[in-house]
Amino acid sequence: MIGFEYWLDVDVLCRVAGVFGFFSYIGGFAALQLQWINGEGLLYSASKVAGAVLVLISLTVDFNLSAALIQVSFLGMGVVGLCLRYRRATKRDWYGSGQ
């Protein structure tokens, strides 16, 4: 049986965060492919940002430069996408159009 102190280990928690990041990536991609969500919607970008953050947390334990660069890229592109969606939504609400 795994002791409680094992789950309080920071290394284990970081690795668990990475697994949740994996599920965030795969879940978002699967939902997109099954047409449950829209690729231009908030949820898809949010799943990529969350996945990137969680995998980056796991990389603090087992660092890999190429994986870190991929995660930083996904994080950057995801944040830009979220900002553009927010800007478009507030502009539409403010001006009454999507322009």
mmCIF file with all atom_site columns, N, CA and C in Angstrom, residues 38-42 45 80-99:
data_model
loop_
_atom_site.group_PDB
_atom_site.id
_atom_site.type_symbol
_atom_site.label_atom_id
_atom_site.label_alt_id
_atom_site.label_comp_id
_atom_site.label_asym_id
_atom_site.label_entity_id
_atom_site.label_seq_id
_atom_site.pdbx_PDB_ins_code
_atom_site.Cartn_x
_atom_site.Cartn_y
_atom_site.Cartn_z
_atom_site.occupancy
_atom_site.B_iso_or_equiv
_atom_site.pdbx_formal_charge
_atom_site.auth_seq_id
_atom_site.auth_comp_id
_atom_site.auth_asym_id
_atom_site.auth_atom_id
_atom_site.pdbx_PDB_model_num
ATOM 1  N N  . ASN A 1 38 ? -15.680 23.511 -30.897 1.00 0.00 ? 38 ASN A N  1
ATOM 2  C CA . ASN A 1 38 ? -15.238 24.229 -32.088 1.00 0.00 ? 38 ASN A CA 1
ATOM 3  C C  . ASN A 1 38 ? -13.768 24.616 -31.906 1.00 0.00 ? 38 ASN A C  1
ATOM 4  N N  . GLY A 1 39 ? -12.974 24.442 -32.951 1.00 0.00 ? 39 GLY A N  1
ATOM 5  C CA . GLY A 1 39 ? -11.564 24.795 -32.876 1.00 0.00 ? 39 GLY A CA 1
ATOM 6  C C  . GLY A 1 39 ? -11.332 26.281 -32.670 1.00 0.00 ? 39 GLY A C  1
ATOM 7  N N  . GLU A 1 40 ? -12.313 27.094 -32.976 1.00 0.00 ? 40 GLU A N  1
ATOM 8  C CA . GLU A 1 40 ? -12.198 28.532 -32.768 1.00 0.00 ? 40 GLU A CA 1
ATOM 9  C C  . GLU A 1 40 ? -12.808 28.961 -31.436 1.00 0.00 ? 40 GLU A C  1
ATOM 10 N N  . GLY A 1 41 ? -13.252 28.010 -30.669 1.00 0.00 ? 41 GLY A N  1
ATOM 11 C CA . GLY A 1 41 ? -13.894 28.323 -29.400 1.00 0.00 ? 41 GLY A CA 1
ATOM 12 C C  . GLY A 1 41 ? -12.911 28.454 -28.251 1.00 0.00 ? 41 GLY A C  1
ATOM 13 N N  . LEU A 1 42 ? -13.410 28.935 -27.160 1.00 0.00 ? 42 LEU A N  1
ATOM 14 C CA . LEU A 1 42 ? -12.625 29.167 -25.952 1.00 0.00 ? 42 LEU A CA 1
ATOM 15 C C  . LEU A 1 42 ? -12.100 27.867 -25.350 1.00 0.00 ? 42 LEU A C  1
ATOM 16 N N  . SER A 1 45 ? -8.749  26.333 -26.967 1.00 0.00 ? 45 SER A N  1
ATOM 17 C CA . SER A 1 45 ? -7.527  27.058 -26.581 1.00 0.00 ? 45 SER A CA 1
ATOM 18 C C  . SER A 1 45 ? -7.228  26.894 -25.100 1.00 0.00 ? 45 SER A C  1
ATOM 19 N N  . VAL A 1 80 ? -2.285  33.811 -26.893 1.00 0.00 ? 80 VAL A N  1
ATOM 20 C CA . VAL A 1 80 ? -2.621  34.749 -27.976 1.00 0.00 ? 80 VAL A CA 1
ATOM 21 C C  . VAL A 1 80 ? -4.024  34.453 -28.490 1.00 0.00 ? 80 VAL A C  1
ATOM 22 N N  . GLY A 1 81 ? -4.333  33.183 -28.711 1.00 0.00 ? 81 GLY A N  1
ATOM 23 C CA . GLY A 1 81 ? -5.670  32.810 -29.168 1.00 0.00 ? 81 GLY A CA 1
ATOM 24 C C  . GLY A 1 81 ? -6.753  33.217 -28.189 1.00 0.00 ? 81 GLY A C  1
ATOM 25 N N  . LEU A 1 82 ? -6.513  33.008 -26.904 1.00 0.00 ? 82 LEU A N  1
ATOM 26 C CA . LEU A 1 82 ? -7.501  33.405 -25.888 1.00 0.00 ? 82 LEU A CA 1
ATOM 27 C C  . LEU A 1 82 ? -7.687  34.918 -25.870 1.00 0.00 ? 82 LEU A C  1
ATOM 28 N N  . CYS A 1 83 ? -6.590  35.659 -25.993 1.00 0.00 ? 83 CYS A N  1
ATOM 29 C CA . CYS A 1 83 ? -6.678  37.127 -26.013 1.00 0.00 ? 83 CYS A CA 1
ATOM 30 C C  . CYS A 1 83 ? -7.445  37.618 -27.237 1.00 0.00 ? 83 CYS A C  1
ATOM 31 N N  . LEU A 1 84 ? -7.188  37.010 -28.388 1.00 0.00 ? 84 LEU A N  1
ATOM 32 C CA . LEU A 1 84 ? -7.914  37.398 -29.598 1.00 0.00 ? 84 LEU A CA 1
ATOM 33 C C  . LEU A 1 84 ? -9.400  37.099 -29.473 1.00 0.00 ? 84 LEU A C  1
ATOM 34 N N  . ARG A 1 85 ? -9.732  35.955 -28.903 1.00 0.00 ? 85 ARG A N  1
ATOM 35 C CA . ARG A 1 85 ? -11.137 35.614 -28.710 1.00 0.00 ? 85 ARG A CA 1
ATOM 36 C C  . ARG A 1 85 ? -11.798 36.589 -27.730 1.00 0.00 ? 85 ARG A C  1
ATOM 37 N N  . TYR A 1 86 ? -11.087 36.921 -26.670 1.00 0.00 ? 86 TYR A N  1
ATOM 38 C CA . TYR A 1 86 ? -11.624 37.874 -25.695 1.00 0.00 ? 86 TYR A CA 1
ATOM 39 C C  . TYR A 1 86 ? -11.827 39.235 -26.339 1.00 0.00 ? 86 TYR A C  1
ATOM 40 N N  . ARG A 1 87 ? -10.841 39.664 -27.101 1.00 0.00 ? 87 ARG A N  1
ATOM 41 C CA . ARG A 1 87 ? -10.935 40.965 -27.777 1.00 0.00 ? 87 ARG A CA 1
ATOM 42 C C  . ARG A 1 87 ? -12.101 40.986 -28.754 1.00 0.00 ? 87 ARG A C  1
ATOM 43 N N  . ARG A 1 88 ? -12.241 39.917 -29.523 1.00 0.00 ? 88 ARG A N  1
ATOM 44 C CA . ARG A 1 88 ? -13.335 39.822 -30.484 1.00 0.00 ? 88 ARG A CA 1
ATOM 45 C C  . ARG A 1 88 ? -14.689 39.820 -29.767 1.00 0.00 ? 88 ARG A C  1
ATOM 46 N N  . ALA A 1 89 ? -14.794 39.097 -28.655 1.00 0.00 ? 89 ALA A N  1
ATOM 47 C CA . ALA A 1 89 ? -16.057 39.019 -27.918 1.00 0.00 ? 89 ALA A CA 1
ATOM 48 C C  . ALA A 1 89 ? -16.418 40.360 -27.295 1.00 0.00 ? 89 ALA A C  1
ATOM 49 N N  . THR A 1 90 ? -15.442 41.048 -26.719 1.00 0.00 ? 90 THR A N  1
ATOM 50 C CA . THR A 1 90 ? -15.755 42.334 -26.087 1.00 0.00 ? 90 THR A CA 1
ATOM 51 C C  . THR A 1 90 ? -16.022 43.399 -27.137 1.00 0.00 ? 90 THR A C  1
ATOM 52 N N  . LYS A 1 91 ? -15.352 43.333 -28.266 1.00 0.00 ? 91 LYS A N  1
ATOM 53 C CA . LYS A 1 91 ? -15.594 44.282 -29.351 1.00 0.00 ? 91 LYS A CA 1
ATOM 54 C C  . LYS A 1 91 ? -17.006 44.096 -29.897 1.00 0.00 ? 91 LYS A C  1
ATOM 55 N N  . ARG A 1 92 ? -17.416 42.847 -30.047 1.00 0.00 ? 92 ARG A N  1
ATOM 56 C CA . ARG A 1 92 ? -18.749 42.551 -30.549 1.00 0.00 ? 92 ARG A CA 1
ATOM 57 C C  . ARG A 1 92 ? -19.796 43.080 -29.572 1.00 0.00 ? 92 ARG A C  1
ATOM 58 N N  . ASP A 1 93 ? -19.559 42.847 -28.291 1.00 0.00 ? 93 ASP A N  1
ATOM 59 C CA . ASP A 1 93 ? -20.511 43.334 -27.284 1.00 0.00 ? 93 ASP A CA 1
ATOM 60 C C  . ASP A 1 93 ? -20.541 44.856 -27.257 1.00 0.00 ? 93 ASP A C  1
ATOM 61 N N  . TRP A 1 94 ? -19.370 45.473 -27.389 1.00 0.00 ? 94 TRP A N  1
ATOM 62 C CA . TRP A 1 94 ? -19.282 46.926 -27.281 1.00 0.00 ? 94 TRP A CA 1
ATOM 63 C C  . TRP A 1 94 ? -19.846 47.622 -28.500 1.00 0.00 ? 94 TRP A C  1
ATOM 64 N N  . TYR A 1 95 ? -19.487 47.142 -29.681 1.00 0.00 ? 95 TYR A N  1
ATOM 65 C CA . TYR A 1 95 ? -19.896 47.798 -30.925 1.00 0.00 ? 95 TYR A CA 1
ATOM 66 C C  . TYR A 1 95 ? -21.085 47.141 -31.604 1.00 0.00 ? 95 TYR A C  1
ATOM 67 N N  . GLY A 1 96 ? -21.474 45.979 -31.124 1.00 0.00 ? 96 GLY A N  1
ATOM 68 C CA . GLY A 1 96 ? -22.601 45.284 -31.711 1.00 0.00 ? 96 GLY A CA 1
ATOM 69 C C  . GLY A 1 96 ? -22.283 44.548 -33.001 1.00 0.00 ? 96 GLY A C  1
ATOM 70 N N  . SER A 1 97 ? -21.005 44.323 -33.287 1.00 0.00 ? 97 SER A N  1
ATOM 71 C CA . SER A 1 97 ? -20.609 43.571 -34.466 1.00 0.00 ? 97 SER A CA 1
ATOM 72 C C  . SER A 1 97 ? -19.371 42.746 -34.144 1.00 0.00 ? 97 SER A C  1
ATOM 73 N N  . GLY A 1 98 ? -19.038 41.811 -35.037 1.00 0.00 ? 98 GLY A N  1
ATOM 74 C CA . GLY A 1 98 ? -17.877 40.953 -34.834 1.00 0.00 ? 98 GLY A CA 1
ATOM 75 C C  . GLY A 1 98 ? -16.595 41.514 -35.398 1.00 0.00 ? 98 GLY A C  1
ATOM 76 N N  . GLN A 1 99 ? -16.576 42.753 -35.833 1.00 0.00 ? 99 GLN A N  1
ATOM 77 C CA . GLN A 1 99 ? -15.386 43.315 -36.478 1.00 0.00 ? 99 GLN A CA 1
ATOM 78 C C  . GLN A 1 99 ? -14.408 43.889 -35.496 1.00 0.00 ? 99 GLN A C  1
#
